Every structure is written in structure tokens, then in C-alpha cells.
């Protein structure tokens, strides 16, 4: 919801860029007060690189998508993160899925195909946007999340979550800086849009990523990514109540199929007794 409010006035790239700038400015003083500056300097390359894949690209993709599709549809597509996470872990970390997890992958991607088939159109609307590119942008974002989760487990293991979160947001801010400046809106931005970006940076990114990297370290990428199951519930609710968005039975049905597949593919649900 905050991404949509910010993107409508800032535009896709400035909204994503300001989100990570706010998050970095929020986290850096806390990191320095904790005496972790030297740790960040020693691992800045890895944390900055993770930030590009885990924040810069996905945030830009989602803000772009929200210019033409609803928060509810975006959040349902976001629930595919564990699917991509399982595939990446299989191919990269050799975490081969068992029968239940493989079935979950097939079910989950079937749900994505069903949803994309009904919602994706590459015909531009009156504003020159198309839902097809928005859907693909969301799926690119979720693929990046899946890659970043395994990369974080492999290259950031043992680092304090505050260091991982701060470094990643600094790297994302640097990565998005050229696009943020180039596409900065010509018209003044309202207070509501600034507040949305502020909430995105502090609550939805700064604080959230401290918890997220701690979950990856302690519970592993698959379980950490399972937090995306809760996002559609809240995003659809906020979209309907606060933004007046419509939710169709087909969207709900596809969402159920996707969540069922992701619970199986991530190992949270097994068909074995």
C-alpha cells in the first residue's frame, strides 16, 4: 500500500530509491552506536551486492508494477518468493527437494500461470502501461528475493543482522541513485507521498530487514521467505478498505493455489505422515 502511494507521485524509480535512502539513514546511526562500523567496512562488498539483488531491483520492480496493477494482485505474486527460493537453493546450494516439495513447486507455478494468464495483457492502456509487464516485473522481483536469500545464507552467515540490513540498504541506495535523480518528479510531491516513503523506509525496510536477516541466519532461507505468505492477507485488506481496490474470486482462488504450492515447496507442509 505504501509503495503504491509513493509510486503514484514519485514515480517507480524515485519511490524505490527514496525508500532505501530512508532505510539506510535510519539504520546507519544505530549501527555506529552499536560499534559495528568496522564490521560493515570489512564486509561492505558482500552486503552492498546483496542490497542490489535483495532491495534495489525488487523495490524498483514492485513500484513499477503498482502503477498499473493493484496491491492485492502484486502481493499475491509476491507470495511466489518461496517457490523461487526453493528452486535457487536446489540449483545453487544443492538443497534438492523431496517429492512433496517438488509437487509444491509444480502446484505453485501452476497457480502463477493461472493468475498471469487472466491478468497479464501487453496492450498499453490510456497511460501507456500494461499489466503484462507489471506481472513480469513482480516475478523478476520474487526471483531476485529467492537468489538473495541463498546468497545471504552463503556469504553473510555469522554477520550481525544489523550489519547485513544496513549494508544492503546502502548498496541499494547507491545502485538506485542515478535512476532516482534522472526520474525525479518535476511536480512537487504531497505530504502523503513523503509519509508513505518514510513509513516504507523505516518500518517496512529498516526494521523489517533487521528481523529478516536474523531469520535467515537462525532459521534458514526457506523458512525466512515463508513470511511472504502473510503479505497477501494484509495487502488485499488494505487495498480494499483504504484504496478501494477490487478483489475477484479468481484472484483469491489462484492465491490459494500459490500458497498451497509454496507451503509444500518450502517444506512447511509435507504429504508424508
CSV table of C-alpha atoms in Angstrom, one decimal:
chain,number,residue,atom,x,y,z
A,1,UNK,CA,0.0,0.0,0.0
A,2,UNK,CA,2.8,2.5,0.9
A,3,UNK,CA,4.6,1.5,-2.3
A,4,UNK,CA,1.6,2.4,-4.4
A,5,UNK,CA,1.0,5.7,-2.6
A,6,UNK,CA,4.6,6.6,-3.1
A,7,UNK,CA,4.9,5.4,-6.7
A,8,UNK,CA,1.8,7.3,-7.9
A,9,UNK,CA,3.5,10.7,-7.1
A,10,UNK,CA,7.3,10.0,-7.1
A,11,UNK,CA,7.3,7.5,-9.9
A,12,UNK,CA,8.7,4.0,-9.8
A,13,UNK,CA,12.4,4.6,-9.5
A,14,UNK,CA,12.4,7.7,-7.2
A,15,UNK,CA,9.9,5.9,-4.9
A,16,UNK,CA,12.2,2.8,-4.7
A,17,UNK,CA,15.3,5.0,-4.3
A,18,UNK,CA,13.9,7.1,-1.5
A,19,UNK,CA,12.7,4.0,0.3
A,20,UNK,CA,16.3,2.6,0.5
A,21,UNK,CA,17.8,6.0,1.3
A,22,UNK,CA,15.4,6.5,4.2
A,23,UNK,CA,16.2,2.9,5.4
A,24,UNK,CA,20.0,3.5,5.2
A,25,UNK,CA,19.8,6.8,7.0
A,26,UNK,CA,17.7,5.2,9.7
A,27,UNK,CA,19.9,2.1,10.2
A,28,UNK,CA,23.4,3.7,9.9
A,29,UNK,CA,23.4,5.7,13.1
A,30,UNK,CA,22.1,2.7,15.0
A,31,UNK,CA,24.9,0.5,13.6
A,32,UNK,CA,27.5,3.1,14.5
A,33,UNK,CA,26.2,3.5,18.1
A,34,UNK,CA,26.4,-0.3,18.4
A,35,UNK,CA,30.1,-0.1,17.4
A,36,UNK,CA,29.6,-2.2,14.3
A,37,UNK,CA,31.2,0.3,11.8
A,38,UNK,CA,34.4,-1.8,11.4
A,39,UNK,CA,32.4,-4.9,10.8
A,40,UNK,CA,30.4,-3.2,8.0
A,41,UNK,CA,33.7,-1.8,6.5
A,42,UNK,CA,35.1,-5.4,6.4
A,43,UNK,CA,32.1,-6.8,4.6
A,44,UNK,CA,30.8,-3.9,2.6
A,45,UNK,CA,31.3,-5.6,-0.8
A,46,UNK,CA,29.1,-8.6,0.1
A,47,UNK,CA,26.4,-6.6,1.9
A,48,UNK,CA,26.3,-3.9,-0.9
A,49,UNK,CA,26.0,-6.6,-3.6
A,50,UNK,CA,23.2,-8.3,-1.7
A,51,UNK,CA,21.4,-5.0,-1.4
A,52,UNK,CA,21.3,-4.6,-5.2
A,53,UNK,CA,19.6,-8.0,-5.6
A,54,UNK,CA,17.5,-8.0,-2.4
A,55,UNK,CA,16.3,-4.4,-2.4
A,56,UNK,CA,17.2,-2.2,-5.4
A,57,UNK,CA,15.9,-4.4,-8.2
A,58,UNK,CA,12.8,-5.8,-6.4
A,59,UNK,CA,11.7,-2.5,-5.0
A,60,UNK,CA,12.0,-0.8,-8.4
A,61,UNK,CA,10.1,-3.7,-10.0
A,62,UNK,CA,7.3,-3.6,-7.5
A,63,UNK,CA,6.9,0.2,-7.6
A,64,UNK,CA,6.8,0.0,-11.4
A,65,UNK,CA,4.2,-2.8,-11.3
A,66,UNK,CA,2.0,-0.9,-8.8
A,67,UNK,CA,1.5,1.9,-11.4
A,68,UNK,CA,-0.7,-0.5,-13.4
A,69,UNK,CA,-1.9,-3.4,-11.2
A,70,UNK,CA,-3.5,-3.5,-7.7
A,71,UNK,CA,-1.7,-4.0,-4.4
A,72,UNK,CA,-3.7,-7.2,-4.0
A,73,UNK,CA,-2.5,-8.8,-7.2
A,74,UNK,CA,1.0,-7.6,-6.6
A,75,UNK,CA,1.0,-9.2,-3.1
A,76,UNK,CA,-0.3,-12.5,-4.4
A,77,UNK,CA,2.5,-12.6,-6.9
A,78,UNK,CA,4.9,-11.7,-4.1
A,79,UNK,CA,3.8,-14.9,-2.4
A,80,UNK,CA,5.8,-16.8,-5.0
A,81,UNK,CA,9.1,-15.9,-3.4
A,82,UNK,CA,9.5,-19.2,-1.6
A,83,UNK,CA,8.9,-21.0,-4.9
A,84,UNK,CA,11.9,-19.2,-6.5
A,85,UNK,CA,13.8,-19.5,-3.2
A,86,UNK,CA,13.4,-23.3,-3.3
A,87,UNK,CA,14.5,-23.5,-7.0
A,88,UNK,CA,17.5,-21.3,-6.4
A,89,UNK,CA,18.5,-23.3,-3.3
A,90,UNK,CA,18.1,-26.5,-5.3
A,91,UNK,CA,20.3,-25.3,-8.2
A,92,UNK,CA,22.9,-23.3,-6.2
A,93,UNK,CA,23.1,-24.8,-2.7
A,94,UNK,CA,22.2,-28.4,-3.9
A,95,UNK,CA,19.2,-28.4,-1.5
A,96,UNK,CA,17.3,-31.0,-3.5
A,97,UNK,CA,13.6,-31.0,-2.8
A,98,UNK,CA,11.8,-34.3,-1.9
A,99,UNK,CA,8.6,-35.5,-3.5
A,100,UNK,CA,6.3,-33.2,-1.5
A,101,UNK,CA,8.4,-30.1,-2.2
A,102,UNK,CA,8.7,-30.9,-5.9
A,103,UNK,CA,4.9,-31.3,-6.1
A,104,UNK,CA,4.7,-28.0,-4.3
A,105,UNK,CA,6.8,-26.3,-6.9
A,106,UNK,CA,4.6,-27.6,-9.7
A,107,UNK,CA,1.4,-26.5,-7.9
A,108,UNK,CA,2.8,-23.1,-7.1
A,109,UNK,CA,3.9,-22.3,-10.6
A,110,UNK,CA,0.6,-23.6,-11.9
A,111,UNK,CA,-1.1,-21.0,-9.7
A,112,UNK,CA,1.2,-18.3,-11.1
A,113,UNK,CA,0.4,-19.4,-14.6
A,114,UNK,CA,-3.3,-19.3,-13.9
A,115,UNK,CA,-3.1,-15.8,-12.4
A,116,UNK,CA,-0.8,-14.4,-15.1
A,117,UNK,CA,-3.0,-15.9,-17.9
A,118,UNK,CA,-6.1,-14.0,-16.6
A,119,UNK,CA,-4.4,-10.7,-15.6
A,120,UNK,CA,-1.4,-10.2,-18.0
A,121,UNK,CA,-2.1,-8.1,-21.1
A,122,UNK,CA,0.7,-6.5,-23.1
A,123,UNK,CA,-1.7,-4.0,-24.7
A,124,UNK,CA,-0.9,-0.5,-23.4
A,125,UNK,CA,-3.7,1.3,-21.5
A,126,UNK,CA,-4.5,5.0,-21.8
A,127,UNK,CA,-1.5,5.9,-19.7
A,128,UNK,CA,0.8,3.7,-21.8
A,129,UNK,CA,1.1,1.0,-19.2
A,130,UNK,CA,0.4,-2.7,-19.5
A,131,UNK,CA,-0.5,-5.3,-16.9
A,132,UNK,CA,1.7,-7.9,-18.6
A,133,UNK,CA,4.9,-6.1,-18.0
A,134,UNK,CA,3.8,-5.4,-14.4
A,135,UNK,CA,3.3,-9.1,-13.8
A,136,UNK,CA,6.7,-9.9,-15.2
A,137,UNK,CA,8.3,-7.2,-13.1
A,138,UNK,CA,6.8,-8.8,-10.0
A,139,UNK,CA,8.1,-12.2,-10.9
A,140,UNK,CA,11.5,-10.8,-11.6
A,141,UNK,CA,11.4,-9.2,-8.1
A,142,UNK,CA,10.5,-12.5,-6.5
A,143,UNK,CA,13.3,-14.3,-8.4
A,144,UNK,CA,15.7,-11.7,-7.0
A,145,UNK,CA,14.4,-12.3,-3.5
A,146,UNK,CA,15.0,-16.1,-3.9
A,147,UNK,CA,18.6,-15.5,-5.2
A,148,UNK,CA,19.3,-13.0,-2.4
A,149,UNK,CA,18.1,-15.4,0.3
A,150,UNK,CA,20.5,-18.1,-0.7
A,151,UNK,CA,23.3,-15.6,-1.3
A,152,UNK,CA,22.8,-14.1,2.2
A,153,UNK,CA,23.0,-17.6,3.8
A,154,UNK,CA,26.2,-18.3,1.9
A,155,UNK,CA,28.0,-15.0,2.1
A,156,UNK,CA,26.6,-13.2,5.1
A,157,UNK,CA,26.5,-16.1,7.6
A,158,UNK,CA,27.7,-15.0,11.0
A,159,UNK,CA,27.3,-11.3,10.4
A,160,UNK,CA,25.0,-9.4,12.8
A,161,UNK,CA,21.7,-8.8,11.2
A,162,UNK,CA,22.1,-5.1,11.7
A,163,UNK,CA,25.2,-5.1,9.6
A,164,UNK,CA,23.6,-7.1,6.8
A,165,UNK,CA,20.5,-4.8,6.8
A,166,UNK,CA,22.5,-1.6,6.9
A,167,UNK,CA,25.0,-2.6,4.2
A,168,UNK,CA,22.3,-3.9,1.9
A,169,UNK,CA,20.3,-0.7,2.1
A,170,UNK,CA,23.4,1.5,1.5
A,171,UNK,CA,24.3,-0.7,-1.5
A,172,UNK,CA,20.7,-0.4,-2.8
A,173,UNK,CA,20.7,3.4,-2.3
A,174,UNK,CA,23.9,3.7,-4.4
A,175,UNK,CA,22.6,1.4,-7.0
A,176,UNK,CA,19.3,3.3,-7.5
A,177,UNK,CA,20.8,6.8,-7.1
A,178,UNK,CA,21.3,7.5,-10.8
A,179,UNK,CA,17.7,6.4,-11.7
A,180,UNK,CA,16.3,8.2,-8.7
A,181,UNK,CA,17.9,11.5,-9.8
A,182,UNK,CA,17.1,11.0,-13.5
A,183,UNK,CA,13.4,10.3,-13.0
A,184,UNK,CA,12.9,12.7,-10.1
A,185,UNK,CA,9.3,14.2,-10.5
A,186,UNK,CA,9.1,17.7,-11.9
A,187,UNK,CA,5.9,18.5,-9.9
A,188,UNK,CA,6.0,18.9,-6.1
A,189,UNK,CA,5.2,15.8,-4.1
A,190,UNK,CA,2.5,15.9,-1.5
A,191,UNK,CA,3.0,15.2,2.2
A,192,UNK,CA,1.1,11.9,2.0
A,193,UNK,CA,3.6,10.6,-0.6
A,194,UNK,CA,6.5,11.7,1.6
A,195,UNK,CA,4.9,10.0,4.6
A,196,UNK,CA,4.4,6.8,2.6
A,197,UNK,CA,8.0,6.7,1.6
A,198,UNK,CA,9.1,7.4,5.2
A,199,UNK,CA,7.0,4.5,6.5
A,200,UNK,CA,8.4,2.3,3.8
A,201,UNK,CA,11.9,3.2,4.7
A,202,UNK,CA,11.7,2.9,8.5
A,203,UNK,CA,9.1,0.3,9.2
A,204,UNK,CA,8.8,-1.8,6.0
A,205,UNK,CA,12.6,-1.9,5.2
A,206,UNK,CA,14.9,-0.7,8.1
A,207,UNK,CA,13.2,-2.6,11.0
A,208,UNK,CA,11.9,-5.4,8.8
A,209,UNK,CA,15.2,-6.3,7.3
A,210,UNK,CA,16.9,-6.5,10.7
A,211,UNK,CA,14.4,-9.2,11.6
A,212,UNK,CA,14.6,-10.7,8.1
A,213,UNK,CA,18.4,-11.3,8.1
A,214,UNK,CA,18.2,-12.6,11.6
A,215,UNK,CA,15.6,-15.1,10.4
A,216,UNK,CA,17.8,-16.2,7.5
A,217,UNK,CA,20.7,-16.7,9.9
A,218,UNK,CA,18.7,-18.7,12.6
A,219,UNK,CA,16.0,-20.5,10.6
A,220,UNK,CA,17.4,-20.7,7.1
A,221,UNK,CA,16.3,-19.1,3.8
A,222,UNK,CA,13.2,-21.3,3.2
A,223,UNK,CA,11.6,-20.5,6.5
A,224,UNK,CA,12.6,-16.9,6.4
A,225,UNK,CA,11.0,-16.5,2.9
A,226,UNK,CA,7.7,-18.0,4.3
A,227,UNK,CA,6.8,-14.6,5.8
A,228,UNK,CA,5.5,-13.7,2.3
A,229,UNK,CA,2.5,-16.0,3.0
A,230,UNK,CA,1.1,-13.3,5.3
A,231,UNK,CA,1.6,-10.4,2.8
A,232,UNK,CA,-1.4,-11.1,0.6
A,233,UNK,CA,-3.8,-11.2,3.5
A,234,UNK,CA,-2.8,-7.7,4.8
A,235,UNK,CA,-2.2,-6.2,1.3
A,236,UNK,CA,-5.6,-7.2,0.0
A,237,UNK,CA,-7.3,-6.0,3.1
A,238,UNK,CA,-5.6,-2.6,3.0
A,239,UNK,CA,-6.2,-2.3,-0.7
A,240,UNK,CA,-9.9,-3.0,-0.4
A,241,UNK,CA,-10.5,-0.9,2.7
A,242,UNK,CA,-8.2,2.1,2.1
A,243,UNK,CA,-7.6,2.2,-1.6
A,244,UNK,CA,-11.0,0.9,-2.9
A,245,UNK,CA,-9.4,-1.9,-4.9
A,246,UNK,CA,-11.5,-4.9,-6.1
A,247,UNK,CA,-10.7,-8.5,-5.4
A,248,UNK,CA,-12.1,-11.2,-7.7
A,249,UNK,CA,-12.8,-14.8,-6.8
A,250,UNK,CA,-10.3,-15.9,-9.5
A,251,UNK,CA,-7.5,-13.9,-7.7
A,252,UNK,CA,-8.4,-15.5,-4.4
A,253,UNK,CA,-8.5,-19.0,-5.9
A,254,UNK,CA,-5.2,-18.5,-7.6
A,255,UNK,CA,-3.7,-17.1,-4.4
A,256,UNK,CA,-4.8,-20.3,-2.5
A,257,UNK,CA,-3.2,-22.5,-5.2
A,258,UNK,CA,0.1,-20.4,-4.9
A,259,UNK,CA,0.2,-20.5,-1.1
A,260,UNK,CA,-0.5,-24.3,-1.1
A,261,UNK,CA,2.3,-24.8,-3.5
A,262,UNK,CA,4.7,-22.6,-1.6
A,263,UNK,CA,4.0,-24.3,1.7
A,264,UNK,CA,4.8,-27.6,0.2
A,265,UNK,CA,7.9,-26.4,-1.7
A,266,UNK,CA,9.4,-24.7,1.3
A,267,UNK,CA,8.9,-27.8,3.5
A,268,UNK,CA,6.5,-26.2,5.9
A,269,UNK,CA,3.8,-28.7,4.8
A,270,UNK,CA,4.6,-32.3,3.9
A,271,UNK,CA,2.4,-35.1,2.4
A,272,UNK,CA,4.3,-37.7,4.4
A,273,UNK,CA,2.8,-39.0,7.6
